[in-house]
């Protein structure tokens, strides 16, 4: 059986890339729902319905364990999937998200003034503050939706002066408050981490997700040998998208960098 990775679009390939660096031996199925991306401005009901379909597809494709790499889907739909949908429909499967591993990385070094950026739906869900407060109840937590960053990153406009101006505008309050930790709560933001880093003092911790998710998956598999034993280890990966529009390859390349070889092709599925 395999490990499934799901994202609302192609940004989750950045998470897959970091997982592959650390755990290349397993077999992976990636599904990017790029026909419906972005999820970030959608309602909880719609995000839940889309996420359910993706989970069904990955389970039908022999995934034992699924990582919802999308923050929006993790923040809005995961609890209901774990508490209601799986026990009812797929009791032998496990679905994990990116909020918990990110929060674990946040709280490892404490922090008292923590800021979170993400999509509208992620911020509105309050998922990050809720999880952080379970461990750091006294922490001051600030949040801001930063919806324009996803399209800018997907257009490859990372070095554009406008991106810098926008970041300054979005992050002004956090810079003034001298926060000690900034959580990049979106699949895409790792690509502009350096730009964001440059706006804060050196001692501000910037928490990007790829590494954190990969490390936590590794320790999860160590702790759950009953799951690990069932995973096939041929180093294969199957990549699926829900749309093959003009731009999907270019966008995928942004997130994959040079990590994938020619043998990696995408297949189109309808869910
Ligand atoms: N993958 C989404 C996330 O991490 C960003 C793109 C979207 O809004 O669908 O929140």
Short mmCIF file of C-alpha atoms in Angstrom, two decimals, residues 8-267:
data_model
loop_
_atom_site.label_atom_id
_atom_site.label_comp_id
_atom_site.label_asym_id
_atom_site.label_seq_id
_atom_site.Cartn_x
_atom_site.Cartn_y
_atom_site.Cartn_z
CA UNK A 8 -6.09 21.68 -3.63
CA UNK A 9 -3.69 22.37 -6.48
CA UNK A 10 -0.03 21.95 -7.25
CA UNK A 11 1.57 23.74 -4.29
CA UNK A 12 1.45 20.45 -2.40
CA UNK A 13 4.18 19.20 -4.72
CA UNK A 14 6.56 21.29 -2.59
CA UNK A 15 5.50 19.23 0.43
CA UNK A 16 5.84 16.00 -1.56
CA UNK A 17 9.33 17.10 -2.63
CA UNK A 18 10.44 17.49 0.98
CA UNK A 19 8.83 14.18 1.98
CA UNK A 20 10.65 12.44 -0.88
CA UNK A 21 13.97 13.88 0.24
CA UNK A 22 13.53 12.30 3.65
CA UNK A 23 11.53 9.17 2.83
CA UNK A 24 12.31 8.24 -0.78
CA UNK A 25 11.78 4.51 -0.26
CA UNK A 26 7.97 4.50 -0.08
CA UNK A 27 5.45 4.54 -2.93
CA UNK A 28 3.43 7.74 -3.29
CA UNK A 29 0.26 8.84 -5.02
CA UNK A 30 -0.08 12.62 -5.41
CA UNK A 31 -3.40 14.22 -6.29
CA UNK A 32 -3.59 17.92 -7.12
CA UNK A 33 -7.14 19.18 -7.58
CA UNK A 34 -6.06 21.94 -9.95
CA UNK A 35 -9.44 21.96 -11.70
CA UNK A 36 -10.94 23.47 -8.56
CA UNK A 37 -8.01 25.38 -7.14
CA UNK A 38 -7.85 27.69 -5.25
CA UNK A 39 -9.83 26.39 -2.27
CA UNK A 40 -8.78 29.34 -0.11
CA UNK A 41 -11.79 31.55 -0.85
CA UNK A 42 -14.37 28.78 -0.75
CA UNK A 43 -16.90 27.89 1.94
CA UNK A 44 -16.30 25.12 4.53
CA UNK A 45 -19.04 22.97 2.99
CA UNK A 46 -17.48 23.07 -0.47
CA UNK A 47 -13.95 22.50 0.86
CA UNK A 48 -15.19 19.48 2.82
CA UNK A 49 -16.99 17.99 -0.19
CA UNK A 50 -13.96 18.43 -2.49
CA UNK A 51 -11.63 17.00 0.13
CA UNK A 52 -13.84 13.94 0.62
CA UNK A 53 -13.74 13.17 -3.12
CA UNK A 54 -9.96 13.44 -3.13
CA UNK A 55 -9.67 11.13 -0.12
CA UNK A 56 -11.94 8.59 -1.83
CA UNK A 57 -9.80 8.70 -4.96
CA UNK A 58 -6.58 8.13 -3.01
CA UNK A 59 -8.11 5.30 -1.00
CA UNK A 60 -9.36 3.68 -4.21
CA UNK A 61 -5.78 3.93 -5.42
CA UNK A 62 -4.40 1.82 -2.61
CA UNK A 63 -3.34 4.49 -0.14
CA UNK A 64 -3.15 3.34 3.47
CA UNK A 65 -2.13 6.70 4.82
CA UNK A 66 -3.04 10.09 3.37
CA UNK A 67 -1.44 13.45 4.05
CA UNK A 68 -3.66 16.41 3.31
CA UNK A 69 -0.87 18.77 2.25
CA UNK A 70 -3.30 21.66 1.74
CA UNK A 71 -3.60 23.98 4.74
CA UNK A 72 -7.06 25.10 3.71
CA UNK A 73 -8.41 21.54 3.53
CA UNK A 74 -6.52 20.54 6.70
CA UNK A 75 -7.86 23.55 8.60
CA UNK A 76 -11.45 23.34 7.42
CA UNK A 77 -12.24 19.71 6.56
CA UNK A 78 -9.81 17.38 8.30
CA UNK A 79 -11.45 17.10 11.72
CA UNK A 80 -14.77 16.09 10.21
CA UNK A 81 -13.04 13.67 7.85
CA UNK A 82 -11.17 12.06 10.76
CA UNK A 83 -14.03 12.03 13.23
CA UNK A 84 -16.99 11.18 11.00
CA UNK A 85 -16.17 10.26 7.44
CA UNK A 86 -13.32 7.80 7.96
CA UNK A 87 -14.81 5.81 10.85
CA UNK A 88 -17.96 5.42 8.80
CA UNK A 89 -16.57 4.83 5.29
CA UNK A 90 -12.91 3.80 5.58
CA UNK A 91 -12.20 2.68 9.15
CA UNK A 92 -8.90 1.01 8.20
CA UNK A 93 -7.38 4.17 6.70
CA UNK A 94 -5.60 7.11 8.24
CA UNK A 95 -5.67 10.74 7.13
CA UNK A 96 -3.31 13.34 8.56
CA UNK A 97 -3.00 17.05 7.87
CA UNK A 98 -0.36 19.77 7.94
CA UNK A 99 -1.65 21.92 10.81
CA UNK A 100 -0.58 19.60 13.64
CA UNK A 101 3.01 18.99 12.40
CA UNK A 102 3.43 22.70 11.72
CA UNK A 103 2.18 23.57 15.20
CA UNK A 104 4.54 20.99 16.70
CA UNK A 105 7.41 22.74 14.92
CA UNK A 106 6.13 26.11 16.23
CA UNK A 107 5.91 25.09 19.87
CA UNK A 108 9.21 23.20 19.99
CA UNK A 109 10.96 26.46 20.87
CA UNK A 110 8.11 28.13 22.71
CA UNK A 111 7.12 31.56 21.45
CA UNK A 112 4.89 34.20 22.95
CA UNK A 113 4.04 36.46 20.01
CA UNK A 114 3.10 34.23 17.13
CA UNK A 115 1.67 35.30 13.76
CA UNK A 116 -0.01 33.13 11.16
CA UNK A 117 -0.63 33.86 7.48
CA UNK A 118 -2.72 31.73 5.12
CA UNK A 119 -5.77 31.73 2.87
CA UNK A 120 -9.08 33.30 3.90
CA UNK A 121 -10.53 29.90 4.77
CA UNK A 122 -7.51 28.82 6.83
CA UNK A 123 -7.48 32.03 8.84
CA UNK A 124 -11.24 32.06 9.33
CA UNK A 125 -11.16 28.47 10.61
CA UNK A 126 -8.91 29.49 13.54
CA UNK A 127 -7.25 26.07 13.26
CA UNK A 128 -3.70 27.30 13.91
CA UNK A 129 -4.49 29.41 17.02
CA UNK A 130 -6.69 26.61 18.40
CA UNK A 131 -3.91 24.05 18.10
CA UNK A 132 -1.14 26.39 19.28
CA UNK A 133 -3.12 27.43 22.38
CA UNK A 134 -3.50 23.80 23.45
CA UNK A 135 0.25 23.83 24.11
CA UNK A 136 0.99 27.51 24.65
CA UNK A 137 -2.19 28.85 26.29
CA UNK A 138 -0.68 32.23 27.12
CA UNK A 139 0.72 32.95 23.66
CA UNK A 140 -0.50 36.04 21.82
CA UNK A 141 -1.52 34.91 18.36
CA UNK A 142 -2.16 37.19 15.41
CA UNK A 143 -3.54 36.15 12.06
CA UNK A 144 -3.88 37.63 8.60
CA UNK A 145 -5.24 36.27 5.35
CA UNK A 146 -2.80 36.94 2.51
CA UNK A 147 -4.86 35.88 -0.52
CA UNK A 148 -2.86 37.62 -3.24
CA UNK A 149 0.29 35.62 -2.59
CA UNK A 150 -0.92 32.36 -4.19
CA UNK A 151 -1.58 33.83 -7.68
CA UNK A 152 1.60 35.90 -7.58
CA UNK A 153 3.69 32.84 -6.72
CA UNK A 154 1.98 30.72 -9.37
CA UNK A 155 2.73 33.43 -11.94
CA UNK A 156 6.40 33.11 -11.02
CA UNK A 157 6.51 36.78 -9.93
CA UNK A 158 8.52 36.12 -6.80
CA UNK A 159 11.24 38.68 -7.58
CA UNK A 160 8.85 41.38 -8.72
CA UNK A 161 9.10 44.60 -6.73
CA UNK A 162 5.32 44.52 -6.26
CA UNK A 163 5.64 41.26 -4.34
CA UNK A 164 7.93 42.96 -1.86
CA UNK A 165 5.58 45.89 -1.46
CA UNK A 166 2.64 43.56 -0.96
CA UNK A 167 4.52 41.54 1.65
CA UNK A 168 5.41 44.73 3.52
CA UNK A 169 1.77 45.75 3.48
CA UNK A 170 0.50 42.35 4.60
CA UNK A 171 3.14 41.90 7.30
CA UNK A 172 3.45 45.49 8.58
CA UNK A 173 1.56 44.86 11.80
CA UNK A 174 3.63 41.77 12.60
CA UNK A 175 6.90 43.58 11.91
CA UNK A 176 5.84 46.44 14.21
CA UNK A 177 4.76 44.05 16.94
CA UNK A 178 8.14 42.37 16.78
CA UNK A 179 6.66 38.89 16.73
CA UNK A 180 8.96 36.01 17.64
CA UNK A 181 7.40 33.42 15.29
CA UNK A 182 5.74 33.62 11.89
CA UNK A 183 3.87 30.59 10.56
CA UNK A 184 3.72 30.28 6.77
CA UNK A 185 0.37 28.48 6.73
CA UNK A 186 0.04 27.74 3.02
CA UNK A 187 1.62 25.28 0.61
CA UNK A 188 2.93 28.11 -1.56
CA UNK A 189 4.63 30.39 0.92
CA UNK A 190 7.82 28.35 1.27
CA UNK A 191 8.76 29.67 -2.17
CA UNK A 192 8.92 33.25 -0.87
CA UNK A 193 10.40 32.39 2.48
CA UNK A 194 13.62 34.35 1.78
CA UNK A 195 11.66 37.49 0.88
CA UNK A 196 9.65 37.19 4.07
CA UNK A 197 12.74 36.42 6.15
CA UNK A 198 14.37 39.64 4.95
CA UNK A 199 11.54 41.73 6.44
CA UNK A 200 11.98 40.47 9.98
CA UNK A 201 14.73 40.59 12.56
CA UNK A 202 17.11 37.66 12.62
CA UNK A 203 15.71 36.22 15.82
CA UNK A 204 12.17 35.91 14.39
CA UNK A 205 11.51 32.25 13.56
CA UNK A 206 9.88 31.65 10.20
CA UNK A 207 8.11 28.29 10.18
CA UNK A 208 7.86 26.81 6.71
CA UNK A 209 6.08 23.51 6.30
CA UNK A 210 7.86 21.10 3.98
CA UNK A 211 10.57 19.97 6.39
CA UNK A 212 8.32 19.98 9.42
CA UNK A 213 5.72 17.79 7.70
CA UNK A 214 8.35 15.37 6.38
CA UNK A 215 10.05 15.03 9.78
CA UNK A 216 6.76 14.45 11.57
CA UNK A 217 5.71 11.86 9.01
CA UNK A 218 8.97 10.04 9.60
CA UNK A 219 8.43 9.89 13.34
CA UNK A 220 4.75 8.99 12.85
CA UNK A 221 5.76 5.96 10.79
CA UNK A 222 8.30 4.99 13.44
CA UNK A 223 5.62 5.11 16.11
CA UNK A 224 3.03 3.30 13.98
CA UNK A 225 4.87 0.24 12.78
CA UNK A 226 1.53 -1.48 12.04
CA UNK A 227 1.01 1.10 9.26
CA UNK A 228 4.63 1.28 8.18
CA UNK A 229 4.77 -2.49 7.67
CA UNK A 230 1.93 -2.30 5.17
CA UNK A 231 3.62 0.30 2.97
CA UNK A 232 5.26 -0.82 -0.25
CA UNK A 233 8.80 0.39 -0.75
CA UNK A 234 9.63 0.53 -4.42
CA UNK A 235 10.26 4.26 -4.57
CA UNK A 236 7.45 4.76 -7.10
CA UNK A 237 5.25 7.81 -7.48
CA UNK A 238 2.05 8.36 -9.37
CA UNK A 239 1.02 11.93 -9.98
CA UNK A 240 -2.57 12.91 -10.76
CA UNK A 241 -4.20 16.22 -11.63
CA UNK A 242 -7.85 17.03 -12.23
CA UNK A 243 -7.12 19.40 -15.11
CA UNK A 244 -4.50 19.54 -17.81
CA UNK A 245 -4.76 23.20 -18.71
CA UNK A 246 -2.07 25.24 -20.44
CA UNK A 247 -0.25 26.21 -17.29
CA UNK A 248 -0.24 23.17 -15.07
CA UNK A 249 3.19 21.88 -16.10
CA UNK A 250 4.79 25.26 -15.60
CA UNK A 251 3.19 25.64 -12.18
CA UNK A 252 4.16 22.08 -11.19
CA UNK A 253 7.74 22.82 -12.15
CA UNK A 254 7.82 25.83 -9.84
CA UNK A 255 7.15 23.60 -6.88
CA UNK A 256 9.09 20.53 -7.96
CA UNK A 257 12.22 22.37 -9.05
CA UNK A 258 14.63 19.81 -10.45
CA UNK A 259 13.52 17.10 -8.15
CA UNK A 260 11.58 15.06 -10.66
CA UNK A 261 12.98 13.30 -13.66
CA UNK A 262 11.51 12.64 -17.09
CA UNK A 263 9.84 9.47 -15.93
CA UNK A 264 7.49 11.51 -13.79
CA UNK A 265 4.40 12.34 -15.79
CA UNK A 266 0.96 13.43 -14.66
CA UNK A 267 -2.26 11.57 -15.37
#
